[in-house]
Coordinates of C-alpha atoms in Angstrom, one line a residue:
Chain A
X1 CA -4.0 102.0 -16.9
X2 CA -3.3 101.4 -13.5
X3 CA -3.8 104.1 -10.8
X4 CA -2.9 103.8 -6.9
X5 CA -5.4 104.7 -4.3
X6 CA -5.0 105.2 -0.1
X7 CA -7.6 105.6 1.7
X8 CA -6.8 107.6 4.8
X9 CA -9.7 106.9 6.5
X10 CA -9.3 102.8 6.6
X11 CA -5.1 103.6 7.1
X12 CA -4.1 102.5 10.2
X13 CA -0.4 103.6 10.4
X14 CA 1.2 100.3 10.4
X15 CA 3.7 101.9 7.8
X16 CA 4.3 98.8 5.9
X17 CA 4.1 100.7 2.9
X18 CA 6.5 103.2 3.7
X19 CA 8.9 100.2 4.4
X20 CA 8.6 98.3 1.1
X21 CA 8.4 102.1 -0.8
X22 CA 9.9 104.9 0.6
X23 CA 10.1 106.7 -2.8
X24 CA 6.1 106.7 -3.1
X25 CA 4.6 106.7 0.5
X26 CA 4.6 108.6 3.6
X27 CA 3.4 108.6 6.7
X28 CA 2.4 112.0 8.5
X29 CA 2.6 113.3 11.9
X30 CA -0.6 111.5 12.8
X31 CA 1.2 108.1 11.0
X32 CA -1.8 108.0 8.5
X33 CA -0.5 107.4 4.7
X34 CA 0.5 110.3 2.2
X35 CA 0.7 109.9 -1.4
X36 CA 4.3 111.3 -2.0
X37 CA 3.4 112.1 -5.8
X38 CA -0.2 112.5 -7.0
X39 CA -0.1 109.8 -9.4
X40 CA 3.1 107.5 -8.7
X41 CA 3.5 104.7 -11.7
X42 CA 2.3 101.5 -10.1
X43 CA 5.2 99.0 -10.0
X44 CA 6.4 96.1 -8.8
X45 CA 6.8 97.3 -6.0
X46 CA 3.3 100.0 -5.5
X47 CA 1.9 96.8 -6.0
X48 CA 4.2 94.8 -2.9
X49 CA 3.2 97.2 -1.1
X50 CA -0.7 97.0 -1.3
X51 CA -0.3 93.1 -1.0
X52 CA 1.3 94.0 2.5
X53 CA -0.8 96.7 3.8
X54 CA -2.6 94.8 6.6
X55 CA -5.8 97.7 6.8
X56 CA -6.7 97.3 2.9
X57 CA -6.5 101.2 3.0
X58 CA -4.2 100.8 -0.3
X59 CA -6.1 99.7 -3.8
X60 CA -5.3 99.8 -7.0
X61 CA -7.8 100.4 -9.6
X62 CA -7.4 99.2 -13.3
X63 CA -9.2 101.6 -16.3
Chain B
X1 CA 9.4 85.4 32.2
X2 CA 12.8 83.3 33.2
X3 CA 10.5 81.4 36.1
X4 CA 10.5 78.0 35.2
X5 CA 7.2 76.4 33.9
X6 CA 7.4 72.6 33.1
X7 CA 4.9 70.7 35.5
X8 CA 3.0 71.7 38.6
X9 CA 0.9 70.9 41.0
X10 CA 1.9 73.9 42.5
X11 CA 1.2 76.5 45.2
X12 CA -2.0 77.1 44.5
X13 CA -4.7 75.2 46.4
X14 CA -5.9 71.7 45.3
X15 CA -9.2 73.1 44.4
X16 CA -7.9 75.7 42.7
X17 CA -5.2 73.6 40.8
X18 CA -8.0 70.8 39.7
X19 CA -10.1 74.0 38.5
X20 CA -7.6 74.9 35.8
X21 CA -7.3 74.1 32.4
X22 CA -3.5 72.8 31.7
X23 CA -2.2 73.4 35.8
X24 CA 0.2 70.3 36.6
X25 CA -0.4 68.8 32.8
X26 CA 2.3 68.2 30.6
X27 CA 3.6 69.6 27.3
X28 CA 2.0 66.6 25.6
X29 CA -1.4 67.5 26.8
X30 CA -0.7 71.3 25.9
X31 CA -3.9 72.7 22.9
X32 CA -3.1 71.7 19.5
X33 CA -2.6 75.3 18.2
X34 CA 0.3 75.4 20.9
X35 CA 2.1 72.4 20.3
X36 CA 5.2 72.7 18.9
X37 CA 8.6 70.6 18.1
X38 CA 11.9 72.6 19.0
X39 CA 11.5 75.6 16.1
X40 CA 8.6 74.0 14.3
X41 CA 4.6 73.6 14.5
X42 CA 3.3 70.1 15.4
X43 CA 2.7 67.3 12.4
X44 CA -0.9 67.8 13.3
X45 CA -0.6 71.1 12.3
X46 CA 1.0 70.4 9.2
X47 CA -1.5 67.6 9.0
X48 CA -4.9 70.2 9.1
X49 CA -3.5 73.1 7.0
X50 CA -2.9 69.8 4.3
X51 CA -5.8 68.2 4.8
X52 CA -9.1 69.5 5.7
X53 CA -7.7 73.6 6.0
X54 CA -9.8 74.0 9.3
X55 CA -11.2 71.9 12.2
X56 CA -12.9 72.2 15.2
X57 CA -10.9 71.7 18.5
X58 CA -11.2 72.2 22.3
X59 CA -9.8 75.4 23.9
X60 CA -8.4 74.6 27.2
X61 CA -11.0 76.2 28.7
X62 CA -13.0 73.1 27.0
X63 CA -14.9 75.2 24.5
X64 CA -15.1 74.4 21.2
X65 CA -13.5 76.8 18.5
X66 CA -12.4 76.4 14.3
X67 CA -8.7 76.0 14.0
X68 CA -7.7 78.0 10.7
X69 CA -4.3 77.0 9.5
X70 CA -3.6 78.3 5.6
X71 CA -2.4 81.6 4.9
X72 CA -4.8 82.4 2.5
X73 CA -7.4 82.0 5.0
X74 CA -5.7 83.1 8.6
X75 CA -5.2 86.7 6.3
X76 CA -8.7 86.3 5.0
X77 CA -10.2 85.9 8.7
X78 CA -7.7 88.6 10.1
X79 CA -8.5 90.9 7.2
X80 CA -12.2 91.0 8.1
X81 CA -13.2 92.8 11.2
X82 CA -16.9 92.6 11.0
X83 CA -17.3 88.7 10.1
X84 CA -14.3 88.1 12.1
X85 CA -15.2 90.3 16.0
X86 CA -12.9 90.5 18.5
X87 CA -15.2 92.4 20.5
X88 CA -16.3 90.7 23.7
X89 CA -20.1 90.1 23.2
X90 CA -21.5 89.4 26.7
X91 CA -24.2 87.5 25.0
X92 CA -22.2 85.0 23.8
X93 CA -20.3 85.3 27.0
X94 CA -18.7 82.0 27.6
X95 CA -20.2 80.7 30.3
X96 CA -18.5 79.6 33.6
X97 CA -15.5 79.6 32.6
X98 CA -13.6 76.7 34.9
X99 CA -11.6 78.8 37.6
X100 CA -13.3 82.9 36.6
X101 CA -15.1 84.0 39.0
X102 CA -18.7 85.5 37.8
X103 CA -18.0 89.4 36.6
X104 CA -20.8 92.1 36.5
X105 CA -21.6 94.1 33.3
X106 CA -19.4 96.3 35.1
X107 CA -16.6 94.7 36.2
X108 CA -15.9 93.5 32.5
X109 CA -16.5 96.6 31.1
X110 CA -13.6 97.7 32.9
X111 CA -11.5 95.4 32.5
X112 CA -12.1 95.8 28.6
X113 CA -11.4 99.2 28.7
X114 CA -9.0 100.0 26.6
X115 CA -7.3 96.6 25.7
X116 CA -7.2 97.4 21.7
X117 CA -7.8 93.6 20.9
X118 CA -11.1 93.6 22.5
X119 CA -12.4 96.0 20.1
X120 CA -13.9 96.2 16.6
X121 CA -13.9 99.6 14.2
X122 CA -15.1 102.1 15.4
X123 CA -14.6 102.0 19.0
X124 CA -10.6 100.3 17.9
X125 CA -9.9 102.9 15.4
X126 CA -10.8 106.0 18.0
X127 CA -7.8 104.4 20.3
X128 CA -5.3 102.9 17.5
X129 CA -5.3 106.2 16.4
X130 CA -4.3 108.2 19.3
X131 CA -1.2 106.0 19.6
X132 CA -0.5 105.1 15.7
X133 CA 1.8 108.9 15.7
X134 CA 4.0 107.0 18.1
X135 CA 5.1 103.9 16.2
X136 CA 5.9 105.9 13.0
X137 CA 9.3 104.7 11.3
X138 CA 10.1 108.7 12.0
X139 CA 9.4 108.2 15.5
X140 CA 11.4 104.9 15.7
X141 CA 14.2 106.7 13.9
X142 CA 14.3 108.9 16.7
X143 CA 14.6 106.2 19.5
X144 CA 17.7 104.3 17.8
X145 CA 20.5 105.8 19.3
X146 CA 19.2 105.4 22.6
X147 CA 18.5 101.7 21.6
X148 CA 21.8 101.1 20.5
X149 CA 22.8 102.7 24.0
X150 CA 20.8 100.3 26.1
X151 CA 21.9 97.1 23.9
X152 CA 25.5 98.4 23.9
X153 CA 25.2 98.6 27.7
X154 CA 23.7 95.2 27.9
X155 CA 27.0 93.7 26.2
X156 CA 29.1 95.7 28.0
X157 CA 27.7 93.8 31.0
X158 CA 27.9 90.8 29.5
X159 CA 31.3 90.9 28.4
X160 CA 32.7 92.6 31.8
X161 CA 30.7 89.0 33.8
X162 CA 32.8 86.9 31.0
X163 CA 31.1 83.5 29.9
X164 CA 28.8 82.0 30.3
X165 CA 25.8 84.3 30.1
X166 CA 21.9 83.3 30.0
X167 CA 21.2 85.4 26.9
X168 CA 17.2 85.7 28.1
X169 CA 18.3 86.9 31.1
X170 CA 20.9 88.9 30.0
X171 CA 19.8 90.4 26.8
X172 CA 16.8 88.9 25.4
X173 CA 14.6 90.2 28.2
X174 CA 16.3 93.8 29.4
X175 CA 16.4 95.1 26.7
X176 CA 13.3 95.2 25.4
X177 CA 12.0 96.0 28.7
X178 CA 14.2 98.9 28.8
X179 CA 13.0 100.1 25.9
X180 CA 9.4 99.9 26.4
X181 CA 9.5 101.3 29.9
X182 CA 11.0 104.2 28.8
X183 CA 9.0 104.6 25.7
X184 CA 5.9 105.0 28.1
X185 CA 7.3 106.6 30.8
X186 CA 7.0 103.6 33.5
X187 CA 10.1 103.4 36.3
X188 CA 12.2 100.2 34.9
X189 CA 13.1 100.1 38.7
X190 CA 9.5 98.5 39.1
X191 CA 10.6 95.8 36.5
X192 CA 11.2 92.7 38.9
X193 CA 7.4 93.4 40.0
X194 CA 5.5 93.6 36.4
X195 CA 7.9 91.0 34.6
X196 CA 6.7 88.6 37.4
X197 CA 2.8 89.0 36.7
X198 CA 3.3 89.7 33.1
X199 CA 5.1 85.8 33.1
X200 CA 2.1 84.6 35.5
X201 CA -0.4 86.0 33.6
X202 CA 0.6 84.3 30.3
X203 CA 1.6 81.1 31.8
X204 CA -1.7 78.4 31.0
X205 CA 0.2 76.3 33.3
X206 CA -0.8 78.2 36.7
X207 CA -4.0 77.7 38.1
X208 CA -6.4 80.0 36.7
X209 CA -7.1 82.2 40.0
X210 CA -3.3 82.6 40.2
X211 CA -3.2 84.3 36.8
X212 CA -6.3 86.5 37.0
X213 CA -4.8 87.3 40.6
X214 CA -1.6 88.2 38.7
X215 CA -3.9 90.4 35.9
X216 CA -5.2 92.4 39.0
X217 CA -2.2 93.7 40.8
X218 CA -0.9 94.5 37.5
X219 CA -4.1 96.6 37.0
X220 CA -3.8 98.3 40.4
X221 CA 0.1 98.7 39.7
X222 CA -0.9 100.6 36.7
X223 CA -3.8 102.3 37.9
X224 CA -1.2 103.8 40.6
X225 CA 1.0 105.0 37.6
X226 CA -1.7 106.6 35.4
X227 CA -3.0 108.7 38.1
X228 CA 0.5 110.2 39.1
X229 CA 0.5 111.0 35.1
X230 CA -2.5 112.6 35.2
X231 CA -1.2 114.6 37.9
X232 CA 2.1 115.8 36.1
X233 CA 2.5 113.8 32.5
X234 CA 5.9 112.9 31.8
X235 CA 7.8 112.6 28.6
X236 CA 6.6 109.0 28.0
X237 CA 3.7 107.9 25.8
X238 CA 1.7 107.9 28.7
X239 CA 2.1 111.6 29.5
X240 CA 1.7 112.0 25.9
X241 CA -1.5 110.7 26.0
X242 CA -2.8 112.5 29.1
X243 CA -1.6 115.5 27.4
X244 CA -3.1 115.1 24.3
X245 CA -6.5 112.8 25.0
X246 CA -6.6 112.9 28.8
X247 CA -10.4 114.5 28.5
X248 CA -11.3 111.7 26.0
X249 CA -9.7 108.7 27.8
X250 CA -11.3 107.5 31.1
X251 CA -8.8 105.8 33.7
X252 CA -9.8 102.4 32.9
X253 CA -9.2 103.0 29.1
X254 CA -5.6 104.3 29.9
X255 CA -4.8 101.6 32.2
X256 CA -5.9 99.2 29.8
X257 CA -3.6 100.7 27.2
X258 CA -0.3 101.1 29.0
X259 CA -0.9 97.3 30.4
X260 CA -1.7 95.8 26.6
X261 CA 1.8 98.1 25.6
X262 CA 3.6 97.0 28.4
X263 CA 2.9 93.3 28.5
X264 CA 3.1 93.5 24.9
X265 CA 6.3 95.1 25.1
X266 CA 7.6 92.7 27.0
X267 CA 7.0 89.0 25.8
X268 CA 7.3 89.4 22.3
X269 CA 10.8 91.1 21.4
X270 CA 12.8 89.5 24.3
X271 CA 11.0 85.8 22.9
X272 CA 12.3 86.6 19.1
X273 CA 15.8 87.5 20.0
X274 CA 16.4 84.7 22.5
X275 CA 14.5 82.1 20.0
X276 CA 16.4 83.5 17.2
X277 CA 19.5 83.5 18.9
X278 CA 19.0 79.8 19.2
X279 CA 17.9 79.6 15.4
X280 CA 20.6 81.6 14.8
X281 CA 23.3 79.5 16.6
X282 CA 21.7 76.5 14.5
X283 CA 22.5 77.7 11.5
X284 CA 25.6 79.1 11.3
X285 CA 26.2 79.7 7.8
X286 CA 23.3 81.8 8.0
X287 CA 24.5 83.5 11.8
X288 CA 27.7 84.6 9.5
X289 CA 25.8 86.6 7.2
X290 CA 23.5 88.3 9.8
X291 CA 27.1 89.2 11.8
X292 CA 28.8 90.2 8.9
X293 CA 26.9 91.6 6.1
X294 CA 25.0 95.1 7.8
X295 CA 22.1 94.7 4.2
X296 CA 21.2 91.2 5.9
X297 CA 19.7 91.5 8.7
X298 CA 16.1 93.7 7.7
X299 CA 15.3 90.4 5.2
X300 CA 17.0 88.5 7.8
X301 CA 14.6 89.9 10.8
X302 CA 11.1 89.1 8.7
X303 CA 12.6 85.5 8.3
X304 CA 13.1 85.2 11.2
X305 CA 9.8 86.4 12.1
X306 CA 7.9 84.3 9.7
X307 CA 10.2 81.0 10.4
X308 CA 9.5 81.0 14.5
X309 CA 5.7 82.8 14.3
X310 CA 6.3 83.4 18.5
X311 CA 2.5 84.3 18.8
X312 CA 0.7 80.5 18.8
X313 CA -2.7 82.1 17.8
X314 CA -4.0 85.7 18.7
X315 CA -7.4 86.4 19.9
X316 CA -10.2 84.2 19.8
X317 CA -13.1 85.8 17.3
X318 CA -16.4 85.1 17.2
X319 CA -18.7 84.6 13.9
X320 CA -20.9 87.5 12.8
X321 CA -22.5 85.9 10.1
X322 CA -22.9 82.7 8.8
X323 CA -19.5 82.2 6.4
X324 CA -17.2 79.3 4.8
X325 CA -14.0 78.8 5.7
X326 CA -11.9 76.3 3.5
X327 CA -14.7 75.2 2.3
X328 CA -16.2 74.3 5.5
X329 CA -19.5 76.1 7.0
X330 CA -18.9 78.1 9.6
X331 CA -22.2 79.2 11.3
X332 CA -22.8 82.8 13.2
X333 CA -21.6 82.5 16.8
X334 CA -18.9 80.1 16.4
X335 CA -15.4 80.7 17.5
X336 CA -12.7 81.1 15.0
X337 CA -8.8 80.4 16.7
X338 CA -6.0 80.8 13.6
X339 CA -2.6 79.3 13.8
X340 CA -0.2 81.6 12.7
X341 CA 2.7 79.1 12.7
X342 CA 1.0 76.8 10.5
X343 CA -0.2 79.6 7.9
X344 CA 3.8 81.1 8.1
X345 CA 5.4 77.7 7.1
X346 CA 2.3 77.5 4.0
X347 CA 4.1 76.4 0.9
X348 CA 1.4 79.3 -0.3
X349 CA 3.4 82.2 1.1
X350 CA 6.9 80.8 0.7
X351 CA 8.9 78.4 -1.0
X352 CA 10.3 75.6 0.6
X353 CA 8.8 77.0 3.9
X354 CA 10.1 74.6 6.7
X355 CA 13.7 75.8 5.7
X356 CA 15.0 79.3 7.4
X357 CA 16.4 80.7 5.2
X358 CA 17.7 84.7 6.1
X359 CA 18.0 85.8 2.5
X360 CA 14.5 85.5 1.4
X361 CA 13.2 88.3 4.0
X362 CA 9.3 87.7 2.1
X363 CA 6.8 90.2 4.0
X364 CA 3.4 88.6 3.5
X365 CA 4.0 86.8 7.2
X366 CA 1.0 86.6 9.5
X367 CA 3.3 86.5 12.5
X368 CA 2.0 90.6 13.3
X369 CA -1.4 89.5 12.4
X370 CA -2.7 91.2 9.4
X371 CA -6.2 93.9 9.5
X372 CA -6.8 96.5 11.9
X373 CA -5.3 94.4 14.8
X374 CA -1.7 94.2 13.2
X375 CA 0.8 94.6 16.1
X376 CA 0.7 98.6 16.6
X377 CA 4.4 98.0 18.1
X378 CA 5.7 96.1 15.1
X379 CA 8.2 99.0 13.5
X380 CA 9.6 99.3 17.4
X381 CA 10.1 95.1 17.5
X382 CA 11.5 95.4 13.8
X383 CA 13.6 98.1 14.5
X384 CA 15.1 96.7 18.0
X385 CA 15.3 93.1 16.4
X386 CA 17.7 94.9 13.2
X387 CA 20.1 96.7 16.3
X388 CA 19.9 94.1 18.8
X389 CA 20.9 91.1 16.2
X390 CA 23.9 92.3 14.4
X391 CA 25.5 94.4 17.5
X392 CA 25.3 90.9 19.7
X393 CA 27.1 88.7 17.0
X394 CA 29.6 91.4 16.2
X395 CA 30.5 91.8 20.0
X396 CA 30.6 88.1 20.4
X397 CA 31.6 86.3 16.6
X398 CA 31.6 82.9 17.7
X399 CA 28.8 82.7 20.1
X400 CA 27.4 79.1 20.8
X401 CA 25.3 77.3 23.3
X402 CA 26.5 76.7 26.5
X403 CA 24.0 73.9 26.9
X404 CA 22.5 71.0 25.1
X405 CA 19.4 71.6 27.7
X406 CA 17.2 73.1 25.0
X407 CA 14.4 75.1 27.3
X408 CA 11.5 76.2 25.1
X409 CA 8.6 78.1 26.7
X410 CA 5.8 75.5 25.7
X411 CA 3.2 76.8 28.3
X412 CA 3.1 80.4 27.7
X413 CA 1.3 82.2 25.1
X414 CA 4.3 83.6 23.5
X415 CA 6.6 81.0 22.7
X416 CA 10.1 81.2 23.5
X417 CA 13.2 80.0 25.8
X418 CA 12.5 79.9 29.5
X419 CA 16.8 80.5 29.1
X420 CA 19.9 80.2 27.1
X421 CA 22.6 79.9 28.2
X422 CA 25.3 81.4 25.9
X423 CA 29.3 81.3 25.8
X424 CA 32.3 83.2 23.3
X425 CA 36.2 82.9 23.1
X426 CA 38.5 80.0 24.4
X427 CA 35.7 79.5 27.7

């Protein structure tokens, strides 16, 4: 099972996630990401996403 | 930024001009990484990222520095702060540079302060982070309608003056500028002054004393304007940040940051919508669906992006530890230059990549870098780029060159059109 990870630490509020998936990221007032739903289902496009986050603050970890 | 820059042996002195790296040279001698052809990277280009993936060239300041040009690897490089530093290390200090004048400690401390690029984590994140709450897409939401205002007004103009218009001058440029000014609270009546050194400053065509001349009135300019913030903060980012960090941030740091945001501000936005006007014009199959169809133009814009890669190269970094790059040895201390036009036509990121193709709209470009360092101003140039686009086609449907002068910016180190001149309807 595949499970989504942000680090908010390493974010740097480029918001590209937000862009590709509005439905599962957010930034907050300080631009720094916020999971929308603890656990979101790691699609398509989760996984676009990760791939375009430039600060590698997004990961996803198989189990 | 419209100042013309082909040849010259120019107003600066002959010692001065024979100092310089590219003063009075022309566009054949220009560095590999900024050669170009019309829209499209130089063969050689094509030729590296195909063969060998990397080589060494000569800066023009005649050091020697790896040329990346895959995808794969530009990402990999900008990806990695700590192999890859930006930060200026004064023992590897390049040393007398043709033209720059010897700096103290000091001196270059100051003029370091601040300028994001120059950093590495940690001393990057402390500052990225005091701005990143400005650039969220909530925050650019916010600033549309008065983007749409100033574009609107901008065609307005342009309409009542009839055709022909020089779309950089016209358009391309003022807006943008507009934009930014008011975004961080600097007087847009002071424009003439700052677009003047900003377009020095850039251009590797003026002897190097010129251009450093140019970087110091723009740093007293702004050293003028942060201490009347400090006094009573406007509304602008700049007030903002005096507000919220003024006890944090010396002087130097916030003149260093309004100047990166302004210059930055500046030559990239007004270079993509003039050059993509062009590309635009070009292709008019692909102009239609940008005009007509309002779900075109956010793929369109990233295409568009990706297809003209503005930005020839980014900052130099320098080697941390030994590494490999392509399969090549690169050794600690070494320079490391990427091409970001070569690694965004890659048949590894896109298909078919020399063709523009609007629809596609793939986000994996390099053309905002990629890492820590990925343009902080990207959502504004992406949002302005989806207004400015559509609302200029829609106001004038048939828009074509008025010229078959095609004048591309070859010298600067944003590439774009010096002008373009533009006409609509029966003129």
């Amino acid at each position: 099972m595949s499970e989504l990870r942000a680090d908010r630490g390493v974010c740097i509020g480029a918001g590209m996630c937000v862009m590709t998936d509005s439905a599962v990221f957010d930034q907050d007032d300080d631009g720094i990401v916020v999971l929308l739903e603890g656990a979101p289902e790691v699609d398509e496009k989760v996984r676009a996403a990760v791939d375009a986050c430039p600060s590698g603050a997004l990961s996803i970890t198989e189990s | 930024m419209t100042e013309t820059a082909r040849t010259r042996p120019d107003e600066g002195t002959a010692e001065a001009a024979s100092e310089t790296a590219l003063a009075g040279r022309s566009v054949e001698e220009l560095p590999l990484h900024m050669q170009r052809a019309g829209f499209d990277p130089a063969p050689e280009l094509r030729a590296i990222r195909e063969g060998e993936g990397v080589r060494k060239v000569r800066t023009p300041f005649g050091l020697e520095a790896w040329l990346v040009t895959r995808w794969p690897d530009v990402r990999e490089v900008l990806g990695d702060a700590t192999t890859f530093s930006n930060a200026w290390q004064p023992h590897r200090r390049m040393p007398g540079l043709p033209g720059m004048p010897e700096r103290s400690p000091e001196e270059l401390a100051r003029m370091r302060a601040g300028n994001l690029l120059a950093f590495d984590p940690p001393e990057h994140t402390r500052l990225r982070r005091m701005l990143t709450p400005e650039f969220t897409g909530r925050r650019m939401q916010r600033l549309e309608p008065r983007v749409r205002q100033i574009v609107d007004q901008h065609l307005d103009a342009m309409a009542q003056a009839g055709p022909p218009a020089d779309l950089v001058a016209d358009f391309a440029l003022p807006v943008p500028s507009l934009v930014i000014c008011e975004l961080l609270g600097v007087p847009y009546e002071d424009r003439a002054e700052f677009q003047r050194r900003s377009a020095k400053l850039l251009d590797l065509s003026r002897p190097t004393d010129e251009r450093l001349r140019a970087g110091e009135e723009q740093r007293e300019y702004m050293t003028s304007l942060v201490a009347r913030e400090r006094a009573h903060p406007g509304d602008g980012l700049l007030g903002m940040l005096v507000r919220e960090h003024g006890a944090d941030l010396t002087t130097d740091e916030l003149v260093g940051i309004a100047n990166l945001l302004l210059i930055a501000g500046h030559e990239t936005t007004s270079n993509m919508l003039g050059l993509g006007t062009l590309a635009l014009m070009d292709h008019p199959d692909q102009l239609a669906l940008v005009r007509d169809d309002p779900e075109a133009i956010g793929p369109a814009v990233e295409e568009l992006l990706r297809w003209l890669s503005i930005v020839h190269s980014g900052t130099f970094k320098s080697v941390t530890r030994p590494t490999e790059i392509a399969g090549h040895a690169i050794a600690e201390g070494d320079l490391v230059m990427l091409s970001i036009p070569a690694a965004n036509r890659d048949p590894a990121l896109v298909e078919d990549p020399e063709r523009l193709d609007v629809r596609r709209g793939a986000l994996g470009h390099v053309a905002f870098g990629h890492g820590v360092h990925h343009c902080l101003g990207a959502p504004l140039a992406r949002m302005e780029m989806r207004i400015a686009f559509p609302a200029l086609l829609q106001r004038f449907p048939d828009l074509r060159p008025a010229s078959e002068d095609r004048r591309f910016r070859s010298f600067n180190v944003v590439y774009g059109m010096e002008s373009l001149p533009v006409a609509w309807g029966g003129a």
